[in-house]
mmCIF file of C-alpha atoms and ligand atoms in Angstrom:
data_model
loop_
_atom_site.group_PDB
_atom_site.id
_atom_site.type_symbol
_atom_site.label_atom_id
_atom_site.label_comp_id
_atom_site.label_asym_id
_atom_site.label_seq_id
_atom_site.Cartn_x
_atom_site.Cartn_y
_atom_site.Cartn_z
ATOM 1 C CA MET A 1 28.484 17.373 -0.132
ATOM 2 C CA GLU A 2 24.755 17.330 -0.804
ATOM 3 C CA PHE A 3 25.472 17.171 -4.546
ATOM 4 C CA ASP A 4 27.902 14.297 -3.964
ATOM 5 C CA LEU A 5 25.194 12.386 -2.111
ATOM 6 C CA ILE A 6 22.632 12.978 -4.835
ATOM 7 C CA ALA A 7 25.090 12.023 -7.567
ATOM 8 C CA ARG A 8 26.258 8.898 -5.718
ATOM 9 C CA HIS A 9 22.990 7.515 -4.504
ATOM 10 C CA PHE A 10 20.086 8.984 -6.427
ATOM 11 C CA THR A 11 21.207 9.516 -9.996
ATOM 12 C CA ARG A 12 20.355 6.709 -12.386
ATOM 13 C CA ALA A 13 19.567 6.543 -16.079
ATOM 14 C CA THR A 14 16.000 7.671 -16.809
ATOM 15 C CA PRO A 15 15.247 6.617 -20.390
ATOM 16 C CA GLY A 16 11.516 7.219 -19.787
ATOM 17 C CA ALA A 17 11.990 10.916 -18.947
ATOM 18 C CA VAL A 18 12.935 13.816 -21.212
ATOM 19 C CA LEU A 19 15.241 15.016 -18.411
ATOM 20 C CA GLY A 20 15.930 13.383 -15.052
ATOM 21 C CA VAL A 21 17.940 14.377 -11.931
ATOM 22 C CA GLY A 22 20.347 17.286 -12.151
ATOM 23 C CA ASP A 23 18.569 20.411 -13.377
ATOM 24 C CA ASP A 24 16.085 22.756 -11.725
ATOM 25 C CA CYS A 25 13.193 20.572 -12.858
ATOM 26 C CA ALA A 26 12.708 17.186 -14.463
ATOM 27 C CA LEU A 27 11.008 17.215 -17.865
ATOM 28 C CA LEU A 28 8.345 14.562 -18.434
ATOM 29 C CA ALA A 29 6.240 13.724 -21.467
ATOM 30 C CA PRO A 30 3.233 11.468 -20.873
ATOM 31 C CA SER A 31 2.481 8.837 -23.502
ATOM 32 C CA PRO A 32 0.089 10.160 -26.176
ATOM 33 C CA GLY A 33 -3.525 10.190 -24.996
ATOM 34 C CA MET A 34 -2.745 9.205 -21.408
ATOM 35 C CA GLN A 35 -3.726 11.026 -18.223
ATOM 36 C CA LEU A 36 -1.338 11.403 -15.310
ATOM 37 C CA ALA A 37 -2.087 9.903 -11.865
ATOM 38 C CA VAL A 38 -0.139 11.685 -9.119
ATOM 39 C CA THR A 39 0.168 10.626 -5.481
ATOM 40 C CA SER A 40 2.350 11.485 -2.457
ATOM 41 C CA ASP A 41 3.075 9.657 0.773
ATOM 42 C CA MET A 42 5.361 10.664 3.594
ATOM 43 C CA LEU A 43 7.173 8.370 6.046
ATOM 44 C CA LEU A 44 8.475 9.630 9.395
ATOM 45 C CA GLU A 45 10.849 7.907 11.745
ATOM 46 C CA GLY A 46 9.046 6.923 14.934
ATOM 47 C CA ARG A 47 5.671 6.922 13.220
ATOM 48 C CA HIS A 48 5.980 4.826 10.070
ATOM 49 C CA PHE A 49 9.219 3.031 10.854
ATOM 50 C CA ALA A 50 11.541 2.536 13.835
ATOM 51 C CA PRO A 51 15.085 3.934 14.092
ATOM 52 C CA GLN A 52 16.529 0.428 14.105
ATOM 53 C CA ASP A 53 14.686 -0.716 10.944
ATOM 54 C CA SER A 54 16.832 -1.729 8.007
ATOM 55 C CA PRO A 55 17.479 1.203 5.636
ATOM 56 C CA ALA A 56 16.997 -1.054 2.587
ATOM 57 C CA GLY A 57 13.600 -2.022 3.995
ATOM 58 C CA ILE A 58 12.693 1.629 4.540
ATOM 59 C CA GLY A 59 13.659 2.409 0.929
ATOM 60 C CA HIS A 60 11.531 -0.483 -0.278
ATOM 61 C CA LYS A 61 8.507 0.447 1.817
ATOM 62 C CA ALA A 62 8.662 4.192 1.149
ATOM 63 C CA LEU A 63 8.323 3.579 -2.584
ATOM 64 C CA ALA A 64 5.973 0.590 -2.193
ATOM 65 C CA VAL A 65 3.326 2.600 -0.316
ATOM 66 C CA ASN A 66 3.304 5.190 -3.110
ATOM 67 C CA LEU A 67 3.153 2.513 -5.806
ATOM 68 C CA SER A 68 0.227 1.009 -3.914
ATOM 69 C CA ASP A 69 -1.766 4.216 -4.464
ATOM 70 C CA LEU A 70 -1.019 4.026 -8.197
ATOM 71 C CA ALA A 71 -2.131 0.369 -8.111
ATOM 72 C CA ALA A 72 -5.400 1.312 -6.410
ATOM 73 C CA MET A 73 -6.087 3.774 -9.221
ATOM 74 C CA GLY A 74 -5.193 1.267 -11.945
ATOM 75 C CA ALA A 75 -2.271 3.412 -13.114
ATOM 76 C CA THR A 76 0.953 2.302 -14.795
ATOM 77 C CA PRO A 77 3.957 3.622 -12.803
ATOM 78 C CA ARG A 78 6.270 6.008 -14.676
ATOM 79 C CA TRP A 79 8.172 8.509 -12.517
ATOM 80 C CA ALA A 80 8.889 9.411 -8.889
ATOM 81 C CA THR A 81 10.489 12.192 -6.888
ATOM 82 C CA LEU A 82 12.150 11.596 -3.536
ATOM 83 C CA SER A 83 12.531 14.261 -0.861
ATOM 84 C CA ILE A 84 14.566 13.169 2.086
ATOM 85 C CA ALA A 85 15.604 14.832 5.335
ATOM 86 C CA LEU A 86 18.280 13.033 7.320
ATOM 87 C CA PRO A 87 20.113 13.977 10.503
ATOM 88 C CA ALA A 88 23.598 13.308 9.086
ATOM 89 C CA ALA A 89 25.143 12.416 5.734
ATOM 90 C CA ASP A 90 25.399 8.715 6.562
ATOM 91 C CA ASP A 91 26.788 7.158 3.403
ATOM 92 C CA ALA A 92 26.244 3.530 4.398
ATOM 93 C CA TRP A 93 22.631 4.233 5.422
ATOM 94 C CA LEU A 94 21.923 6.051 2.141
ATOM 95 C CA ALA A 95 23.544 3.324 0.040
ATOM 96 C CA ALA A 96 21.340 0.679 1.662
ATOM 97 C CA PHE A 97 18.236 2.896 1.436
ATOM 98 C CA ALA A 98 18.917 3.493 -2.276
ATOM 99 C CA ARG A 99 19.392 -0.255 -2.829
ATOM 100 C CA GLY A 100 15.928 -0.999 -1.402
ATOM 101 C CA PHE A 101 14.366 1.946 -3.229
ATOM 102 C CA PHE A 102 15.782 1.143 -6.668
ATOM 103 C CA ARG A 103 15.075 -2.576 -6.364
ATOM 104 C CA MET A 104 11.389 -1.739 -5.952
ATOM 105 C CA ALA A 105 11.634 0.933 -8.674
ATOM 106 C CA GLU A 106 13.137 -1.478 -11.204
ATOM 107 C CA LEU A 107 10.577 -4.138 -10.382
ATOM 108 C CA HIS A 108 7.756 -1.777 -11.383
ATOM 109 C CA GLY A 109 9.450 0.301 -14.081
ATOM 110 C CA ILE A 110 9.331 3.605 -12.214
ATOM 111 C CA GLU A 111 12.166 6.133 -12.666
ATOM 112 C CA LEU A 112 13.510 8.560 -10.058
ATOM 113 C CA VAL A 113 13.575 11.940 -11.802
ATOM 114 C CA GLY A 114 14.184 14.412 -8.971
ATOM 115 C CA GLY A 115 13.737 15.338 -5.361
ATOM 116 C CA ASP A 116 15.277 17.280 -2.533
ATOM 117 C CA THR A 117 17.877 16.444 0.088
ATOM 118 C CA THR A 118 18.220 18.292 3.356
ATOM 119 C CA ARG A 119 19.360 17.877 6.965
ATOM 120 C CA GLY A 120 16.709 17.215 9.610
ATOM 121 C CA PRO A 121 14.840 14.489 11.490
ATOM 122 C CA LEU A 122 14.643 11.431 9.228
ATOM 123 C CA THR A 123 11.678 12.010 6.900
ATOM 124 C CA ILE A 124 10.979 10.577 3.472
ATOM 125 C CA ALA A 125 8.445 12.117 1.114
ATOM 126 C CA ILE A 126 7.849 10.515 -2.258
ATOM 127 C CA THR A 127 5.647 11.609 -5.128
ATOM 128 C CA ALA A 128 4.817 8.916 -7.652
ATOM 129 C CA ILE A 129 3.408 9.611 -11.109
ATOM 130 C CA GLY A 130 1.650 7.054 -13.277
ATOM 131 C CA GLU A 131 -0.380 6.978 -16.452
ATOM 132 C CA ILE A 132 -3.873 5.820 -17.223
ATOM 133 C CA PRO A 133 -6.173 6.016 -20.254
ATOM 134 C CA PRO A 134 -8.890 8.686 -19.788
ATOM 135 C CA GLY A 135 -11.991 7.373 -18.031
ATOM 136 C CA GLN A 136 -10.367 4.129 -16.855
ATOM 137 C CA ALA A 137 -9.127 5.130 -13.403
ATOM 138 C CA LEU A 138 -10.421 2.934 -10.562
ATOM 139 C CA ARG A 139 -12.138 5.578 -8.456
ATOM 140 C CA ARG A 140 -13.655 5.192 -4.983
ATOM 141 C CA ASN A 141 -17.096 6.368 -5.977
ATOM 142 C CA GLY A 142 -18.353 3.675 -8.365
ATOM 143 C CA ALA A 143 -19.537 0.842 -6.103
ATOM 144 C CA GLN A 144 -23.135 -0.206 -6.855
ATOM 145 C CA ALA A 145 -25.616 -2.163 -4.738
ATOM 146 C CA GLY A 146 -25.238 -5.855 -5.580
ATOM 147 C CA ASP A 147 -21.535 -5.567 -6.540
ATOM 148 C CA ASP A 148 -19.190 -8.125 -5.039
ATOM 149 C CA VAL A 149 -16.499 -6.911 -2.634
ATOM 150 C CA TRP A 150 -13.074 -8.461 -3.287
ATOM 151 C CA VAL A 151 -9.625 -8.291 -1.729
ATOM 152 C CA SER A 152 -6.282 -9.362 -3.139
ATOM 153 C CA GLY A 153 -3.732 -11.505 -1.340
ATOM 154 C CA VAL A 154 -4.084 -11.967 2.410
ATOM 155 C CA ILE A 155 -4.861 -9.345 5.050
ATOM 156 C CA GLY A 156 -3.920 -8.798 8.663
ATOM 157 C CA SER A 157 -0.333 -10.047 8.408
ATOM 158 C CA ALA A 158 1.398 -6.660 8.627
ATOM 159 C CA ALA A 159 -0.707 -5.564 11.600
ATOM 160 C CA ALA A 160 -0.122 -8.916 13.308
ATOM 161 C CA ALA A 161 3.620 -8.486 12.793
ATOM 162 C CA LEU A 162 3.467 -5.020 14.363
ATOM 163 C CA ALA A 163 1.319 -6.251 17.253
ATOM 164 C CA TYR A 164 3.821 -9.071 17.800
ATOM 165 C CA ARG A 165 6.745 -6.662 17.733
ATOM 166 C CA GLN A 166 4.988 -4.374 20.218
ATOM 167 C CA GLY A 167 4.165 -7.286 22.526
ATOM 168 C CA ARG A 168 0.387 -6.926 22.030
ATOM 169 C CA LEU A 169 -0.018 -10.285 20.271
ATOM 170 C CA PHE A 170 1.766 -13.402 21.438
ATOM 171 C CA MET A 171 2.894 -15.619 18.569
ATOM 172 C CA GLU A 172 5.366 -18.468 18.362
ATOM 173 C CA GLN A 173 8.556 -17.115 16.839
ATOM 174 C CA ILE A 174 8.297 -19.517 13.915
ATOM 175 C CA ASP A 175 4.808 -18.139 13.169
ATOM 176 C CA ALA A 176 5.826 -14.508 13.611
ATOM 177 C CA ALA A 177 8.599 -15.022 11.046
ATOM 178 C CA LYS A 178 5.895 -15.738 8.458
ATOM 179 C CA VAL A 179 3.973 -12.499 9.013
ATOM 180 C CA LEU A 180 6.940 -10.126 9.418
ATOM 181 C CA PRO A 181 7.690 -9.757 5.663
ATOM 182 C CA ALA A 182 4.224 -8.243 5.160
ATOM 183 C CA LEU A 183 5.190 -5.390 7.497
ATOM 184 C CA TYR A 184 8.666 -4.730 6.148
ATOM 185 C CA LEU A 185 8.426 -5.713 2.486
ATOM 186 C CA PRO A 186 4.891 -4.955 1.233
ATOM 187 C CA ALA A 187 4.217 -5.716 -2.440
ATOM 188 C CA PRO A 188 2.089 -3.141 -4.282
ATOM 189 C CA GLN A 189 -0.530 -4.788 -6.526
ATOM 190 C CA ILE A 190 0.364 -2.840 -9.666
ATOM 191 C CA ALA A 191 -0.374 -5.610 -12.183
ATOM 192 C CA LEU A 192 -3.767 -6.312 -10.619
ATOM 193 C CA GLY A 193 -4.777 -2.637 -10.655
ATOM 194 C CA ILE A 194 -3.985 -2.414 -14.358
ATOM 195 C CA ALA A 195 -5.766 -5.703 -15.121
ATOM 196 C CA LEU A 196 -8.912 -4.470 -13.310
ATOM 197 C CA ARG A 197 -9.362 -1.428 -15.588
ATOM 198 C CA GLY A 198 -12.817 -1.617 -17.101
ATOM 199 C CA ILE A 199 -13.865 -4.379 -14.655
ATOM 200 C CA ALA A 200 -13.746 -2.985 -11.102
ATOM 201 C CA THR A 201 -16.373 -0.373 -10.248
ATOM 202 C CA SER A 202 -14.258 1.008 -7.377
ATOM 203 C CA ALA A 203 -10.928 0.284 -5.707
ATOM 204 C CA ILE A 204 -8.738 1.356 -2.795
ATOM 205 C CA ASP A 205 -5.522 0.037 -1.311
ATOM 206 C CA ILE A 206 -5.663 -1.224 2.268
ATOM 207 C CA SER A 207 -3.299 1.065 4.132
ATOM 208 C CA ASP A 208 -5.382 1.948 7.190
ATOM 209 C CA GLY A 209 -7.290 -1.328 7.623
ATOM 210 C CA LEU A 210 -9.980 -3.181 5.653
ATOM 211 C CA LEU A 211 -13.002 -1.651 7.392
ATOM 212 C CA ALA A 212 -11.670 1.903 7.300
ATOM 213 C CA ASP A 213 -10.579 1.708 3.674
ATOM 214 C CA LEU A 214 -13.722 -0.057 2.450
ATOM 215 C CA GLY A 215 -15.538 2.605 4.480
ATOM 216 C CA HIS A 216 -14.028 5.254 2.184
ATOM 217 C CA ILE A 217 -15.452 3.463 -0.858
ATOM 218 C CA LEU A 218 -18.866 3.207 0.809
ATOM 219 C CA GLU A 219 -18.879 6.862 1.746
ATOM 220 C CA ARG A 220 -17.906 7.999 -1.749
ATOM 221 C CA SER A 221 -20.325 5.562 -3.372
ATOM 222 C CA SER A 222 -23.204 6.300 -0.938
ATOM 223 C CA ALA A 223 -23.629 2.601 -0.232
ATOM 224 C CA GLY A 224 -23.170 -0.011 2.493
ATOM 225 C CA ALA A 225 -21.605 -3.468 2.592
ATOM 226 C CA ARG A 226 -22.026 -6.847 4.228
ATOM 227 C CA LEU A 227 -18.894 -8.944 4.711
ATOM 228 C CA GLU A 228 -18.417 -12.544 5.862
ATOM 229 C CA PHE A 229 -15.651 -12.745 8.456
ATOM 230 C CA ALA A 230 -15.015 -16.399 7.562
ATOM 231 C CA ALA A 231 -14.400 -15.438 3.927
ATOM 232 C CA LEU A 232 -11.560 -13.036 4.706
ATOM 233 C CA PRO A 233 -8.265 -14.326 3.308
ATOM 234 C CA VAL A 234 -5.807 -14.755 6.177
ATOM 235 C CA LEU A 235 -2.470 -16.585 6.227
ATOM 236 C CA PRO A 236 -2.968 -20.072 7.711
ATOM 237 C CA VAL A 237 -0.373 -19.211 10.341
ATOM 238 C CA LEU A 238 -2.459 -16.216 11.479
ATOM 239 C CA GLN A 239 -5.717 -18.177 11.264
ATOM 240 C CA ALA A 240 -4.483 -20.147 14.277
ATOM 241 C CA TYR A 241 -4.536 -16.967 16.401
ATOM 242 C CA LEU A 242 -7.985 -15.657 15.430
ATOM 243 C CA HIS A 243 -9.460 -16.668 18.800
ATOM 244 C CA GLU A 244 -7.487 -13.654 20.113
ATOM 245 C CA PRO A 245 -9.446 -10.390 19.774
ATOM 246 C CA VAL A 246 -6.176 -8.619 18.907
ATOM 247 C CA ALA A 247 -5.634 -10.957 15.953
ATOM 248 C CA ARG A 248 -9.197 -10.429 14.700
ATOM 249 C CA GLU A 249 -8.689 -6.699 14.972
ATOM 250 C CA CYS A 250 -5.489 -7.028 12.911
ATOM 251 C CA VAL A 251 -7.508 -8.651 10.117
ATOM 252 C CA LEU A 252 -10.441 -6.223 10.164
ATOM 253 C CA ALA A 253 -8.801 -2.987 11.170
ATOM 254 C CA GLY A 254 -5.032 -3.467 10.922
ATOM 255 C CA GLY A 255 -3.313 -1.320 8.371
ATOM 256 C CA ASP A 256 -0.215 -1.626 6.230
ATOM 257 C CA ASP A 257 -1.407 -4.552 4.087
ATOM 258 C CA TYR A 258 -1.248 -2.690 0.761
ATOM 259 C CA GLU A 259 -3.593 -5.198 -0.791
ATOM 260 C CA LEU A 260 -6.409 -3.938 -3.020
ATOM 261 C CA CYS A 261 -10.025 -3.890 -1.901
ATOM 262 C CA PHE A 262 -12.317 -3.451 -4.906
ATOM 263 C CA THR A 263 -15.863 -3.931 -6.101
ATOM 264 C CA ALA A 264 -17.142 -5.420 -9.345
ATOM 265 C CA PRO A 265 -20.544 -6.482 -10.658
ATOM 266 C CA ALA A 266 -21.491 -10.085 -9.823
ATOM 267 C CA ALA A 267 -21.803 -10.648 -13.569
ATOM 268 C CA ARG A 268 -18.075 -9.949 -13.958
ATOM 269 C CA ARG A 269 -16.759 -12.638 -11.587
ATOM 270 C CA ASP A 270 -15.038 -14.530 -14.396
ATOM 271 C CA ALA A 271 -13.445 -11.313 -15.652
ATOM 272 C CA VAL A 272 -12.159 -10.544 -12.134
ATOM 273 C CA ARG A 273 -10.690 -14.041 -11.841
ATOM 274 C CA ALA A 274 -9.068 -13.732 -15.273
ATOM 275 C CA ALA A 275 -7.583 -10.346 -14.301
ATOM 276 C CA ALA A 276 -6.183 -11.855 -11.106
ATOM 277 C CA GLU A 277 -4.679 -14.714 -13.087
ATOM 278 C CA THR A 278 -3.081 -12.280 -15.531
ATOM 279 C CA ALA A 279 -1.618 -10.414 -12.570
ATOM 280 C CA GLY A 280 -0.533 -13.620 -10.839
ATOM 281 C CA VAL A 281 -2.284 -12.811 -7.551
ATOM 282 C CA ALA A 282 -5.046 -14.453 -5.554
ATOM 283 C CA VAL A 283 -8.329 -12.589 -5.120
ATOM 284 C CA THR A 284 -11.110 -13.467 -2.710
ATOM 285 C CA ARG A 285 -14.775 -12.466 -2.702
ATOM 286 C CA ILE A 286 -15.537 -11.304 0.849
ATOM 287 C CA GLY A 287 -19.062 -9.876 0.652
ATOM 288 C CA HIS A 288 -21.299 -7.550 -1.293
ATOM 289 C CA ILE A 289 -22.416 -3.934 -1.567
ATOM 290 C CA THR A 290 -25.826 -3.030 -0.128
ATOM 291 C CA SER A 291 -28.028 -0.092 -1.064
ATOM 292 C CA GLY A 292 -28.608 0.803 2.581
ATOM 293 C CA PRO A 293 -25.741 2.443 4.435
ATOM 294 C CA GLY A 294 -23.533 0.776 7.050
ATOM 295 C CA LEU A 295 -20.849 -1.852 7.114
ATOM 296 C CA THR A 296 -21.771 -5.196 8.679
ATOM 297 C CA VAL A 297 -19.389 -8.079 9.294
ATOM 298 C CA VAL A 298 -21.148 -11.402 9.750
ATOM 299 C CA ALA A 299 -19.496 -13.915 12.093
ATOM 300 C CA PRO A 300 -19.433 -17.628 11.190
ATOM 301 C CA ASP A 301 -22.512 -18.155 13.437
ATOM 302 C CA GLY A 302 -24.507 -15.710 11.303
ATOM 303 C CA GLN A 303 -24.540 -12.974 13.948
ATOM 304 C CA PRO A 304 -23.185 -9.514 13.192
ATOM 305 C CA LEU A 305 -19.728 -9.076 14.706
ATOM 306 C CA PRO A 306 -19.393 -6.082 17.015
ATOM 307 C CA VAL A 307 -17.062 -3.781 15.119
ATOM 308 C CA ASP A 308 -15.687 -1.017 17.301
ATOM 309 C CA LYS A 309 -12.260 -0.096 16.021
ATOM 310 C CA THR A 310 -12.523 0.350 12.278
ATOM 311 C CA GLY A 311 -9.004 1.369 11.485
ATOM 312 C CA TYR A 312 -5.971 3.302 12.415
ATOM 313 C CA ASP A 313 -6.440 7.036 12.367
ATOM 314 C CA HIS A 314 -3.314 9.139 12.838
ATOM 315 C CA PHE A 315 -5.241 11.836 14.708
ATOM 316 C CA ASP A 316 -7.271 9.519 16.914
ATOM 317 C CA GLU A 317 -4.916 8.092 19.543
HETATM 318 P P1 ADP B 401 17.479 23.127 -6.307
HETATM 319 O O1 ADP B 401 18.396 23.923 -5.446
HETATM 320 O O2 ADP B 401 17.255 23.658 -7.673
HETATM 321 O O3 ADP B 401 16.226 22.719 -5.590
HETATM 322 P P2 ADP B 401 18.820 20.733 -5.538
HETATM 323 O O4 ADP B 401 20.226 21.063 -5.191
HETATM 324 O O5 ADP B 401 17.844 20.562 -4.432
HETATM 325 O O6 ADP B 401 18.283 21.767 -6.612
HETATM 326 O O7 ADP B 401 18.817 19.392 -6.395
HETATM 327 C C1 ADP B 401 19.662 19.257 -7.502
HETATM 328 C C2 ADP B 401 19.089 18.174 -8.408
HETATM 329 O O8 ADP B 401 19.097 16.940 -7.731
HETATM 330 C C3 ADP B 401 17.633 18.442 -8.828
HETATM 331 O O9 ADP B 401 17.479 17.953 -10.141
HETATM 332 C C4 ADP B 401 16.847 17.596 -7.853
HETATM 333 O O10 ADP B 401 15.624 17.181 -8.413
HETATM 334 C C5 ADP B 401 17.784 16.427 -7.635
HETATM 335 N N1 ADP B 401 17.665 15.811 -6.299
HETATM 336 C C6 ADP B 401 17.898 16.375 -5.092
HETATM 337 N N2 ADP B 401 17.705 15.495 -4.100
HETATM 338 C C7 ADP B 401 17.339 14.338 -4.678
HETATM 339 C C8 ADP B 401 16.974 13.050 -4.190
HETATM 340 N N3 ADP B 401 16.962 12.753 -2.889
HETATM 341 N N4 ADP B 401 16.626 12.112 -5.091
HETATM 342 C C9 ADP B 401 16.615 12.408 -6.408
HETATM 343 N N5 ADP B 401 16.957 13.583 -6.941
HETATM 344 C C10 ADP B 401 17.304 14.549 -6.089
HETATM 345 MG MG1 MG B 402 16.133 21.535 -3.816
#
């Protein structure tokens, strides 16, 4: 039964692996001279997605959040493993989950080479493996005083969608429809991460909220930052709700965006813009790194914004 499920849903050609699904281990050979970048992320029903969420969407997001970590490191995706616990062998659910998973996998050239399948409360654990030339990984510890702080895409949409769904943020339905895709169908910034090799001094993906994730860069780099709230890239539809404290919190501290936050020397602005153009994504300069510690967000009136909730912490509820 279990072998049927694996064969039916999770076995695809893996031309980039020496050996894929079906034996005790997969066999992988990195490209000559490359280092491996390895990351894992786990998704639990009730915590990272709701029981009624679409299985194709869950498959998409489960892989996307792992790809986002490869993107934040500047790695090229190669292989993934998928460990899944599910309460019953629900063929239709698995078929839809696999459809979402492999659509994302094909988009970014990552191959499923193994995993584990067992019965239990719905849990999805993925390990993604990428490649990167030695010394070119976008680490968290390289931000320097004077560097610009950048973000890709727009932020706050996924958190606004969640707040809307939970009844914490009122939005017109027509507006909510424009932020919901960010929550269910995040797009990892793989091409941008690769294009920023040799340009960005540090990078992280925004999974827990801008302030919390930038905070990790600052901590590792022993630096501070000053951001302009008005410079933050926000969907026009969400901009209209920023008078609501909840909406502002979504932008500053809402998670699940999976955009990249990165730093680069001011002298490399043209290189950053060229990298973004190569990757086909928008990037926005939102502030700069300071030598003194602390993270300040300046409101449009020039006053520091009181920042209390910096992000979503799974152990702080
Ligand atoms: P073992 O008992 O050696 O752990 P399994 O029966 O768990 O082997 O798995 C058999 C094969 O199927 C292995 O190659 C494993 O990597 C693969 N596999 C199991 N579950 C999955 C899954 N959900 N997705 C992809 N490959 C899987
Ligand atoms: Mg096993």
